[in-house]
Tab-separated table of C-alpha atoms in Angstrom:
chain	number	residue	atom	x	y	z
A	5	MET	CA	98.254	93.651	98.885
A	6	SER	CA	98.637	93.974	95.127
A	7	THR	CA	101.465	92.126	93.414
A	8	GLU	CA	103.411	94.376	91.076
A	9	ARG	CA	106.670	93.679	89.257
A	10	THR	CA	109.662	95.876	88.686
A	11	SER	CA	111.209	96.300	85.223
A	12	SER	CA	107.874	95.695	83.496
A	13	GLY	CA	107.956	98.960	81.546
A	14	ASP	CA	110.178	100.233	78.734
A	15	PRO	CA	113.669	99.159	79.899
A	16	ALA	CA	115.582	101.803	77.945
A	17	ARG	CA	113.366	104.642	79.132
A	18	THR	CA	113.349	103.311	82.695
A	19	LEU	CA	117.141	103.172	82.882
A	20	GLN	CA	117.407	106.699	81.503
A	21	LEU	CA	115.020	107.929	84.185
A	22	LEU	CA	116.697	105.961	86.963
A	23	TRP	CA	120.138	107.295	86.147
A	24	ARG	CA	118.858	110.803	85.305
A	25	GLY	CA	120.725	111.383	82.041
A	26	SER	CA	123.920	109.552	82.987
A	27	LEU	CA	123.408	107.197	80.058
A	28	SER	CA	123.204	109.963	77.463
A	29	PRO	CA	123.679	113.749	77.325
A	30	ALA	CA	120.570	115.838	77.867
A	31	ASP	CA	118.883	117.366	74.819
A	32	PRO	CA	117.778	120.897	75.723
A	33	ARG	CA	115.196	120.859	72.946
A	34	ARG	CA	113.274	117.976	74.463
A	35	GLY	CA	112.088	116.935	77.896
A	36	PRO	CA	109.398	117.668	80.458
A	37	ARG	CA	107.873	121.068	80.956
A	38	ARG	CA	109.310	123.317	83.595
A	39	GLY	CA	107.610	123.541	86.970
A	40	LEU	CA	107.840	119.931	88.123
A	41	SER	CA	110.644	117.433	88.512
A	42	ILE	CA	110.882	113.661	88.342
A	43	ASP	CA	111.719	113.648	92.051
A	44	ALA	CA	108.524	115.570	92.828
A	45	VAL	CA	106.489	113.050	90.817
A	46	VAL	CA	108.157	110.131	92.629
A	47	ASP	CA	107.600	111.731	96.037
A	48	ALA	CA	103.909	112.345	95.324
A	49	ALA	CA	103.418	108.780	94.080
A	50	THR	CA	105.233	107.353	97.093
A	51	ALA	CA	103.069	109.369	99.489
A	52	ILE	CA	99.926	107.956	97.873
A	53	ALA	CA	101.219	104.382	97.997
A	54	ASP	CA	102.363	104.754	101.616
A	55	ALA	CA	98.951	105.988	102.711
A	56	GLU	CA	96.619	103.910	100.528
A	57	GLY	CA	98.593	101.144	98.824
A	58	LEU	CA	99.480	100.530	95.199
A	59	ASP	CA	95.848	99.922	94.216
A	60	ALA	CA	95.212	103.629	94.767
A	61	LEU	CA	98.214	104.656	92.665
A	62	THR	CA	97.339	105.819	89.159
A	63	MET	CA	98.912	108.393	86.896
A	64	ARG	CA	95.684	110.402	87.073
A	65	ARG	CA	95.770	110.355	90.881
A	66	VAL	CA	99.401	111.500	90.979
A	67	ALA	CA	98.630	114.292	88.522
A	68	LYS	CA	95.755	115.429	90.708
A	69	GLU	CA	97.983	115.514	93.795
A	70	LEU	CA	100.500	117.629	91.896
A	71	GLY	CA	97.865	119.953	90.470
A	72	VAL	CA	98.541	119.171	86.820
A	73	VAL	CA	96.618	117.448	84.066
A	74	PRO	CA	97.533	113.784	83.443
A	75	MET	CA	99.107	114.509	80.048
A	76	THR	CA	101.634	116.773	81.767
A	77	LEU	CA	102.697	113.898	84.005
A	78	TYR	CA	103.420	111.696	81.007
A	79	THR	CA	106.107	114.133	79.877
A	80	TYR	CA	108.017	113.134	83.003
A	81	VAL	CA	107.238	109.424	83.358
A	82	PRO	CA	105.871	107.168	80.569
A	83	GLY	CA	103.547	105.183	82.844
A	84	LYS	CA	102.921	103.450	86.130
A	85	ALA	CA	105.387	100.628	85.443
A	86	GLU	CA	108.306	103.021	85.066
A	87	LEU	CA	107.046	105.104	87.980
A	88	LEU	CA	107.076	102.056	90.258
A	89	ASP	CA	110.727	101.411	89.416
A	90	LEU	CA	111.557	105.017	90.264
A	91	MET	CA	109.637	104.832	93.546
A	92	LEU	CA	111.356	101.654	94.694
A	93	ASP	CA	114.799	102.863	93.696
A	94	ALA	CA	114.231	106.152	95.547
A	95	ALA	CA	113.175	104.183	98.638
A	96	TYR	CA	116.360	102.135	98.362
A	97	ALA	CA	118.492	105.260	98.007
A	98	ARG	CA	117.002	106.765	101.168
A	99	MET	CA	117.448	103.683	103.354
A	100	PRO	CA	119.656	104.280	106.406
A	101	ARG	CA	122.771	102.147	106.083
A	102	THR	CA	124.277	100.852	109.313
A	103	ASP	CA	128.051	100.934	109.657
A	104	THR	CA	128.837	97.441	110.914
A	105	SER	CA	132.507	97.350	109.950
A	106	GLY	CA	134.507	95.318	112.445
A	107	GLN	CA	131.455	93.584	113.891
A	108	PRO	CA	130.886	89.779	113.823
A	109	TRP	CA	129.226	88.581	110.649
A	110	ARG	CA	125.989	87.587	112.393
A	111	GLN	CA	125.544	91.156	113.606
A	112	ARG	CA	126.303	92.503	110.144
A	113	VAL	CA	123.753	90.237	108.481
A	114	THR	CA	121.188	90.979	111.192
A	115	ALA	CA	121.639	94.699	110.510
A	116	ILE	CA	120.880	94.120	106.826
A	117	ALA	CA	117.710	92.234	107.746
A	118	GLU	CA	116.638	95.005	110.123
A	119	GLU	CA	117.246	97.682	107.497
A	120	ASN	CA	114.963	95.899	105.047
A	121	LYS	CA	112.366	95.219	107.732
A	122	SER	CA	112.317	98.956	108.461
A	123	LEU	CA	111.999	99.698	104.737
A	124	PHE	CA	108.830	97.624	104.541
A	125	ALA	CA	107.493	99.256	107.698
A	126	ARG	CA	107.957	102.704	106.120
A	127	HIS	CA	106.677	101.617	102.717
A	128	PRO	CA	104.315	98.620	103.183
A	129	TRP	CA	103.538	98.553	99.453
A	130	ALA	CA	107.162	97.632	98.705
A	131	ALA	CA	106.715	94.204	100.309
A	132	GLY	CA	104.163	93.363	97.631
A	133	VAL	CA	106.457	94.205	94.715
A	134	SER	CA	108.240	91.350	92.942
A	135	THR	CA	111.853	92.280	92.222
A	136	THR	CA	112.975	89.173	90.333
A	137	ARG	CA	113.963	91.677	87.643
A	138	PRO	CA	115.393	94.476	89.793
A	139	PRO	CA	115.281	98.056	88.468
A	140	LEU	CA	119.105	98.399	88.641
A	141	GLY	CA	119.056	102.082	89.436
A	142	PRO	CA	121.578	103.915	91.623
A	143	GLY	CA	119.562	103.213	94.774
A	144	GLN	CA	119.402	99.503	94.002
A	145	MET	CA	123.113	99.289	93.232
A	146	ALA	CA	124.136	101.202	96.372
A	147	LYS	CA	121.881	98.914	98.423
A	148	TYR	CA	123.348	95.787	96.832
A	149	GLU	CA	126.935	96.962	97.371
A	150	HIS	CA	126.222	97.811	101.009
A	151	GLU	CA	124.455	94.542	101.742
A	152	LEU	CA	127.118	92.367	100.131
A	153	SER	CA	129.693	93.919	102.462
A	154	ALA	CA	128.031	92.038	105.338
A	155	LEU	CA	128.966	88.744	103.660
A	156	ASP	CA	132.329	89.674	102.204
A	157	GLY	CA	135.495	88.130	103.609
A	158	LEU	CA	133.758	85.053	105.050
A	159	GLY	CA	135.237	82.535	102.643
A	160	LEU	CA	132.065	82.338	100.566
A	161	THR	CA	132.199	82.268	96.792
A	162	ASP	CA	130.705	85.198	94.918
A	163	VAL	CA	127.723	83.053	93.929
A	164	GLU	CA	127.217	81.953	97.536
A	165	MET	CA	127.313	85.585	98.690
A	166	ASP	CA	124.590	86.474	96.202
A	167	ASP	CA	122.587	83.373	97.131
A	168	CYS	CA	122.761	84.167	100.837
A	169	LEU	CA	121.720	87.769	100.337
A	170	ALA	CA	118.828	86.788	98.050
A	171	HIS	CA	117.628	84.209	100.590
A	172	LEU	CA	117.852	86.702	103.451
A	173	LEU	CA	115.941	89.422	101.584
A	174	THR	CA	113.293	86.951	100.405
A	175	PHE	CA	112.762	85.877	104.010
A	176	VAL	CA	112.411	89.462	105.259
A	177	GLN	CA	110.018	90.367	102.454
A	178	ALA	CA	107.900	87.269	103.069
A	179	THR	CA	107.581	88.014	106.781
A	180	ALA	CA	106.716	91.640	105.982
A	181	ARG	CA	103.919	90.504	103.673
A	182	ALA	CA	102.643	88.054	106.279
A	183	ALA	CA	102.653	90.811	108.895
A	184	ALA	CA	100.701	93.063	106.530
A	185	ASP	CA	98.188	90.267	105.924
A	186	ALA	CA	97.781	89.820	109.683
A	187	ARG	CA	97.111	93.536	110.133
A	188	ALA	CA	94.609	93.493	107.275
A	189	ALA	CA	92.789	90.514	108.821
A	190	GLN	CA	92.403	92.397	112.094
A	191	GLN	CA	91.091	95.479	110.316
A	192	ASP	CA	88.651	93.493	108.155
A	193	SER	CA	87.275	91.465	111.082
A	194	ALA	CA	87.355	94.367	113.562
A	195	MET	CA	88.906	92.046	116.160
A	196	ASN	CA	92.404	90.920	117.091
A	197	ASP	CA	93.517	87.285	116.868
A	198	GLN	CA	92.741	86.490	120.483
A	199	GLU	CA	89.219	87.885	120.135
A	200	TRP	CA	88.716	85.947	116.890
A	201	TRP	CA	89.767	82.645	118.464
A	202	GLU	CA	87.603	83.238	121.525
A	203	ALA	CA	84.603	84.015	119.320
A	204	ASN	CA	85.091	80.821	117.304
A	205	ALA	CA	86.187	78.555	120.153
A	206	PRO	CA	82.766	76.877	120.667
A	207	LEU	CA	82.567	75.821	117.007
A	208	LEU	CA	86.202	74.769	116.816
A	209	SER	CA	85.860	72.596	119.931
A	210	ARG	CA	83.144	70.600	118.134
A	211	VAL	CA	85.214	69.829	115.038
A	212	LEU	CA	88.789	69.605	116.377
A	213	ASP	CA	88.648	66.127	117.917
A	214	GLU	CA	91.790	65.350	119.936
A	215	ALA	CA	91.346	61.670	119.182
A	216	VAL	CA	91.492	62.328	115.431
A	217	TYR	CA	94.090	65.130	115.400
A	218	PRO	CA	96.099	64.524	118.584
A	219	THR	CA	99.370	66.124	117.477
A	220	ALA	CA	97.754	69.049	115.673
A	221	VAL	CA	95.521	69.897	118.635
A	222	ARG	CA	98.352	69.604	121.156
A	223	VAL	CA	100.893	71.628	119.161
A	224	GLY	CA	98.337	74.186	118.015
A	225	ALA	CA	97.205	74.790	121.576
A	226	ALA	CA	100.798	75.172	122.781
A	227	ALA	CA	101.662	77.630	119.995
A	228	GLY	CA	98.478	79.596	120.551
A	229	ALA	CA	99.160	79.866	124.266
A	230	ALA	CA	102.761	80.925	123.655
A	231	HIS	CA	102.005	83.579	121.025
A	232	GLY	CA	98.447	84.578	121.807
A	233	SER	CA	97.410	83.650	118.262
A	234	ALA	CA	98.036	81.123	115.542
A	235	TYR	CA	100.556	83.511	113.968
A	236	ASP	CA	102.727	86.132	115.631
A	237	PRO	CA	104.604	88.247	113.026
A	238	ASP	CA	107.289	89.415	115.442
A	239	HIS	CA	107.987	85.900	116.685
A	240	ALA	CA	108.000	84.515	113.132
A	241	TYR	CA	110.597	87.110	112.098
A	242	ALA	CA	112.846	86.593	115.126
A	243	PHE	CA	112.670	82.790	114.942
A	244	GLY	CA	113.155	82.686	111.174
A	245	LEU	CA	116.079	85.083	111.164
A	246	GLN	CA	117.980	82.922	113.643
A	247	ARG	CA	117.407	79.860	111.447
A	248	VAL	CA	118.643	81.775	108.391
A	249	LEU	CA	121.781	82.771	110.292
A	250	ASP	CA	122.305	79.178	111.434
A	251	ALA	CA	122.144	78.014	107.814
A	252	PHE	CA	124.644	80.677	106.761
A	253	ALA	CA	126.940	79.565	109.589
A	254	ALA	CA	127.308	76.146	107.971
A	255	LEU	CA	128.469	77.771	104.730
A	256	VAL	CA	130.804	80.134	106.556
A	257	GLU	CA	132.337	77.277	108.539
A	258	ARG	CA	132.894	75.274	105.369
A	259	GLY	CA	134.356	78.294	103.590
A	260	ARG	CA	136.844	78.803	106.410
A	261	GLY	CA	137.932	75.195	106.173
A	262	GLY	CA	136.074	73.987	109.262
């Protein structure tokens, strides 16, 4: 998966596009030609990325999908960097948001993790995008407000709430990328993990000496038998999420005076 970064384009132009004129009144004498819309451009770009990944996404390709010449597209969006911010923010805006009011905090936080896991399942390219400088559009802000509500009222400081959310989302994104890598490995090798290990078992048995690597061989064999492979994305997500929640529990307990 390609690694792209948000907020790598013209920040002023990006914010104007993200907030669709909320930052300044529209000038009727300037702007894109009639016939298309920014939303249509974003939808076409997202469809390409969903089907083929970000490597396939170019301004020329989007223009072709929309039936216009590339120069027409540039009257709507300055370039791919700004387009990526618009795509991600639109994906955030369209995320289903679970109403977990009144539920225990672990269920609320789990719902946030599941929502982001589903986002990456719908848009696999999003897991490969670095958001250390988030686009700060309306979709991003609505997402942030919604997700913080899962941690509000637990006795955490504002900084701790932000830290917990950032840690949770980083975990979900990392597991989504690992799952995508696992799927890509199966496609590239034309065999699943179990088939790959069986095919390489004779060679591995010659080099993995139990006398030299006793713990590694024992634990590796146990994990492989339990998961059917060296890495099981679903198990890694479920196990990791519980450990994240356990770590949050220590902060919550301290914040409540425990």
